[in-house]
Amino acid sequence: MKVLVLGAGQLARMMALASKPLNIDVKAYDVGSNRVVDPLSLSVDYGDLDQGIADADFITAEFEHISHDVLALCEQSGKLFPSSQAIKTGGDRRLEKTLLEQTHVTNAKHKVVANKADFDSAIASLSLPLIMKSALAGYDGKGQWRLKDKSEAEAIWQDIQLFIEGDTSGQPQAIVVEQMVPFDREVSMVGVRSKTGETLAYPLTENHHSKGVLSVSLALNEHQHLQAQATEAFDKIANALDYVGVLAIEFFQVGDSLLVNEIAPRVHNSGHWTQQGADTSQFENHIRAVCQLPLGSTELVRPSAMVNILGTDTVPNNIFEIPSVTMHWYGKGKRPGRKMGHINICGKDKAELTMRLSQLAKILPKDDFPDVSEYVKSL
């Protein structure tokens, strides 16, 4: 079988690596060059998008901000999974919020803002502090503003107005204004749904962010009452979208309840631990679902964690002295803040995993991993 992935970044790369043992050939459509390439080397050119669609048995995506024209072409082929509507919903916070309301999945109070009148109305009707997120194209902390005092409102609106006017997405831009949630922690669930409607969920993952970017994910399979809530939300959302493939949902935990922060219609950074910690990785399960193969087990085989490598292309070699450390480089050129790779680390139980994470934090350079040590101390 042959799969075309829309996008040629690290997620396409990891899907390709997971597909090799299944004898499934994965190529990637580079949205920047408009060419189909080898997702591992990026140097082999297989033609344009039309050629890629013709050669593929199935088409999927590694990110949600894809041109609607490209999605329409792929949808017409009958090979695209998940659907273009599911991908668009994950890439547009307005559609996402509508979906959450329609499926009765709890999320933060919010208003959609397209102009100054909407902006003033949102501030008047919602309680401060507020977080404002671009409807399109915002991720990893980009396209976001925080309003803590009404005296800051005019300056923030001026910045938002410039952002909206400078948008190059080709779609009408807007801002979703949310009432900030006083959450206890951020967690996420990665799950998978087959074309026949079967759903499986991985254990809920605790996430730690640094400057708006995921830094560490921890999978322990604790808190079964929260796991049940997250699984119910996953099923509602995935079934409403008639979803096929891996879908990630980010939550805020507030006491014993979960509120959805956002969804991602793809394999997800917080699920990278599944490469070493689960029976079947999220990448293999996504390919299985898209290619209409039986889904693999999502069981946690051992407590696991993932540490993102941001903006650096080296780590000390002595991290490999720690048992159950696995390195995943993405083959990218270095630049500040860029996701360059990740480290997976496992243990037989929480105590062993925490000990190994502590060892890892002591070895990693503090300048490149500034708050990993503090997070591990909090476990």
PDB file of C-alpha atoms in Angstrom, residues 210-341:
ATOM      1  CA  SER A 210       7.635  26.167  28.635  1.00  0.00           C
ATOM      2  CA  LYS A 211       6.841  29.567  27.055  1.00  0.00           C
ATOM      3  CA  GLY A 212       3.742  28.098  25.407  1.00  0.00           C
ATOM      4  CA  VAL A 213       5.544  25.097  23.884  1.00  0.00           C
ATOM      5  CA  LEU A 214       5.277  21.521  25.142  1.00  0.00           C
ATOM      6  CA  SER A 215       8.365  20.609  27.148  1.00  0.00           C
ATOM      7  CA  VAL A 216       7.586  17.283  28.893  1.00  0.00           C
ATOM      8  CA  SER A 217       4.788  14.701  28.601  1.00  0.00           C
ATOM      9  CA  LEU A 218       4.271  12.019  31.228  1.00  0.00           C
ATOM     10  CA  ALA A 219       2.171   8.856  30.809  1.00  0.00           C
ATOM     11  CA  LEU A 220       1.464   6.865  33.981  1.00  0.00           C
ATOM     12  CA  ASN A 221      -2.077   5.480  33.532  1.00  0.00           C
ATOM     13  CA  GLU A 222      -3.311   6.992  36.792  1.00  0.00           C
ATOM     14  CA  HIS A 223      -6.618   8.705  37.641  1.00  0.00           C
ATOM     15  CA  GLN A 224      -9.075   6.345  35.969  1.00  0.00           C
ATOM     16  CA  HIS A 225     -12.040   8.679  36.630  1.00  0.00           C
ATOM     17  CA  LEU A 226     -10.308  11.325  34.489  1.00  0.00           C
ATOM     18  CA  GLN A 227      -9.422   8.688  31.889  1.00  0.00           C
ATOM     19  CA  ALA A 228     -13.118   7.833  31.635  1.00  0.00           C
ATOM     20  CA  GLN A 229     -14.081  11.515  31.181  1.00  0.00           C
ATOM     21  CA  ALA A 230     -11.447  12.031  28.503  1.00  0.00           C
ATOM     22  CA  THR A 231     -12.458   8.849  26.676  1.00  0.00           C
ATOM     23  CA  GLU A 232     -16.102   9.939  26.653  1.00  0.00           C
ATOM     24  CA  ALA A 233     -15.129  13.326  25.192  1.00  0.00           C
ATOM     25  CA  PHE A 234     -12.912  11.640  22.611  1.00  0.00           C
ATOM     26  CA  ASP A 235     -15.712   9.330  21.490  1.00  0.00           C
ATOM     27  CA  LYS A 236     -18.217  12.187  21.187  1.00  0.00           C
ATOM     28  CA  ILE A 237     -15.850  14.334  19.116  1.00  0.00           C
ATOM     29  CA  ALA A 238     -14.450  11.540  16.939  1.00  0.00           C
ATOM     30  CA  ASN A 239     -17.898  10.104  16.200  1.00  0.00           C
ATOM     31  CA  ALA A 240     -19.369  13.542  15.391  1.00  0.00           C
ATOM     32  CA  LEU A 241     -16.574  14.068  12.845  1.00  0.00           C
ATOM     33  CA  ASP A 242     -16.862  10.485  11.521  1.00  0.00           C
ATOM     34  CA  TYR A 243     -13.143  10.577  12.149  1.00  0.00           C
ATOM     35  CA  VAL A 244     -10.584   8.128  10.772  1.00  0.00           C
ATOM     36  CA  GLY A 245      -7.087   8.100  12.281  1.00  0.00           C
ATOM     37  CA  VAL A 246      -5.409   9.463  15.393  1.00  0.00           C
ATOM     38  CA  LEU A 247      -6.985  12.480  17.080  1.00  0.00           C
ATOM     39  CA  ALA A 248      -5.552  14.386  20.054  1.00  0.00           C
ATOM     40  CA  ILE A 249      -7.531  16.389  22.619  1.00  0.00           C
ATOM     41  CA  GLU A 250      -5.905  18.810  25.054  1.00  0.00           C
ATOM     42  CA  PHE A 251      -7.694  19.347  28.380  1.00  0.00           C
ATOM     43  CA  PHE A 252      -7.504  21.553  31.441  1.00  0.00           C
ATOM     44  CA  GLN A 253      -7.976  19.622  34.673  1.00  0.00           C
ATOM     45  CA  VAL A 254     -10.003  21.629  37.204  1.00  0.00           C
ATOM     46  CA  GLY A 255     -10.422  19.574  40.360  1.00  0.00           C
ATOM     47  CA  ASP A 256     -12.043  16.310  39.311  1.00  0.00           C
ATOM     48  CA  SER A 257     -13.283  17.634  35.978  1.00  0.00           C
ATOM     49  CA  LEU A 258     -11.813  18.107  32.507  1.00  0.00           C
ATOM     50  CA  LEU A 259     -12.467  20.998  30.108  1.00  0.00           C
ATOM     51  CA  VAL A 260     -11.374  20.746  26.479  1.00  0.00           C
ATOM     52  CA  ASN A 261      -8.751  23.310  25.503  1.00  0.00           C
ATOM     53  CA  GLU A 262      -8.356  22.323  21.842  1.00  0.00           C
ATOM     54  CA  ILE A 263      -8.284  19.379  19.449  1.00  0.00           C
ATOM     55  CA  ALA A 264      -5.672  18.330  16.900  1.00  0.00           C
ATOM     56  CA  PRO A 265      -6.768  16.113  13.969  1.00  0.00           C
ATOM     57  CA  ARG A 266      -3.469  14.249  13.684  1.00  0.00           C
ATOM     58  CA  VAL A 267      -0.715  12.481  15.556  1.00  0.00           C
ATOM     59  CA  HIS A 268       0.439  14.767  18.354  1.00  0.00           C
ATOM     60  CA  ASN A 269       3.570  15.862  20.198  1.00  0.00           C
ATOM     61  CA  SER A 270       2.117  14.708  23.537  1.00  0.00           C
ATOM     62  CA  GLY A 271       1.779  11.195  22.097  1.00  0.00           C
ATOM     63  CA  HIS A 272       5.419  10.697  21.119  1.00  0.00           C
ATOM     64  CA  TRP A 273       5.990   8.633  24.278  1.00  0.00           C
ATOM     65  CA  THR A 274       3.891   5.870  22.646  1.00  0.00           C
ATOM     66  CA  GLN A 275       6.899   4.926  20.499  1.00  0.00           C
ATOM     67  CA  GLN A 276       8.512   3.228  23.508  1.00  0.00           C
ATOM     68  CA  GLY A 277       5.711   3.158  26.088  1.00  0.00           C
ATOM     69  CA  ALA A 278       2.694   1.648  24.311  1.00  0.00           C
ATOM     70  CA  ASP A 279       1.906  -1.619  22.582  1.00  0.00           C
ATOM     71  CA  THR A 280       1.357   0.254  19.299  1.00  0.00           C
ATOM     72  CA  SER A 281       2.682   3.762  18.678  1.00  0.00           C
ATOM     73  CA  GLN A 282       0.338   6.585  17.688  1.00  0.00           C
ATOM     74  CA  PHE A 283       2.118   6.731  14.312  1.00  0.00           C
ATOM     75  CA  GLU A 284       1.505   3.086  13.480  1.00  0.00           C
ATOM     76  CA  ASN A 285      -2.090   3.277  14.689  1.00  0.00           C
ATOM     77  CA  HIS A 286      -2.767   6.327  12.525  1.00  0.00           C
ATOM     78  CA  ILE A 287      -1.450   4.506   9.463  1.00  0.00           C
ATOM     79  CA  ARG A 288      -3.425   1.388  10.390  1.00  0.00           C
ATOM     80  CA  ALA A 289      -6.653   3.384  10.652  1.00  0.00           C
ATOM     81  CA  VAL A 290      -6.065   5.330   7.426  1.00  0.00           C
ATOM     82  CA  CYS A 291      -5.201   2.128   5.526  1.00  0.00           C
ATOM     83  CA  GLN A 292      -8.215   0.345   7.037  1.00  0.00           C
ATOM     84  CA  LEU A 293      -6.129  -2.246   8.885  1.00  0.00           C
ATOM     85  CA  PRO A 294      -7.135  -3.539  12.344  1.00  0.00           C
ATOM     86  CA  LEU A 295      -6.183  -1.091  15.091  1.00  0.00           C
ATOM     87  CA  GLY A 296      -3.318  -1.929  17.441  1.00  0.00           C
ATOM     88  CA  SER A 297      -3.505  -2.029  21.228  1.00  0.00           C
ATOM     89  CA  THR A 298      -3.180   1.336  22.977  1.00  0.00           C
ATOM     90  CA  GLU A 299      -2.225  -0.227  26.316  1.00  0.00           C
ATOM     91  CA  LEU A 300       0.584   1.357  28.326  1.00  0.00           C
ATOM     92  CA  VAL A 301       3.332  -1.251  28.598  1.00  0.00           C
ATOM     93  CA  ARG A 302       5.432   0.793  31.043  1.00  0.00           C
ATOM     94  CA  PRO A 303       5.339   4.302  32.538  1.00  0.00           C
ATOM     95  CA  SER A 304       6.932   6.667  30.025  1.00  0.00           C
ATOM     96  CA  ALA A 305       7.868  10.277  29.423  1.00  0.00           C
ATOM     97  CA  MET A 306       8.863  12.452  26.491  1.00  0.00           C
ATOM     98  CA  VAL A 307      11.192  15.468  26.655  1.00  0.00           C
ATOM     99  CA  ASN A 308      11.150  17.867  23.712  1.00  0.00           C
ATOM    100  CA  ILE A 309      14.446  19.124  22.279  1.00  0.00           C
ATOM    101  CA  LEU A 310      13.953  22.757  21.308  1.00  0.00           C
ATOM    102  CA  GLY A 311      16.418  24.922  19.384  1.00  0.00           C
ATOM    103  CA  THR A 312      19.519  22.761  19.833  1.00  0.00           C
ATOM    104  CA  ASP A 313      20.987  19.976  17.699  1.00  0.00           C
ATOM    105  CA  THR A 314      23.164  18.290  20.330  1.00  0.00           C
ATOM    106  CA  VAL A 315      22.669  16.615  23.691  1.00  0.00           C
ATOM    107  CA  PRO A 316      25.355  15.024  25.900  1.00  0.00           C
ATOM    108  CA  ASN A 317      26.126  11.454  24.869  1.00  0.00           C
ATOM    109  CA  ASN A 318      26.073  10.243  28.456  1.00  0.00           C
ATOM    110  CA  ILE A 319      22.265  10.416  28.489  1.00  0.00           C
ATOM    111  CA  PHE A 320      22.543   6.940  26.923  1.00  0.00           C
ATOM    112  CA  GLU A 321      24.021   5.664  30.192  1.00  0.00           C
ATOM    113  CA  ILE A 322      20.513   5.955  31.638  1.00  0.00           C
ATOM    114  CA  PRO A 323      18.479   2.768  31.029  1.00  0.00           C
ATOM    115  CA  SER A 324      15.490   2.982  28.666  1.00  0.00           C
ATOM    116  CA  VAL A 325      16.488   6.273  27.030  1.00  0.00           C
ATOM    117  CA  THR A 326      15.669   6.509  23.323  1.00  0.00           C
ATOM    118  CA  MET A 327      16.668   9.385  21.056  1.00  0.00           C
ATOM    119  CA  HIS A 328      14.580  10.681  18.138  1.00  0.00           C
ATOM    120  CA  TRP A 329      16.173  13.363  15.950  1.00  0.00           C
ATOM    121  CA  TYR A 330      14.159  15.005  13.165  1.00  0.00           C
ATOM    122  CA  GLY A 331      17.035  15.893  10.805  1.00  0.00           C
ATOM    123  CA  LYS A 332      16.279  19.636  10.901  1.00  0.00           C
ATOM    124  CA  GLY A 333      18.503  22.693  10.702  1.00  0.00           C
ATOM    125  CA  LYS A 334      18.882  24.431  14.037  1.00  0.00           C
ATOM    126  CA  ARG A 335      17.036  27.648  14.915  1.00  0.00           C
ATOM    127  CA  PRO A 336      15.816  29.108  18.228  1.00  0.00           C
ATOM    128  CA  GLY A 337      12.693  27.437  19.597  1.00  0.00           C
ATOM    129  CA  ARG A 338      12.438  24.897  16.769  1.00  0.00           C
ATOM    130  CA  LYS A 339      11.406  21.330  17.604  1.00  0.00           C
ATOM    131  CA  MET A 340      14.587  19.445  16.739  1.00  0.00           C
ATOM    132  CA  GLY A 341      13.824  16.064  18.271  1.00  0.00           C
TER     133      GLY A 341
END
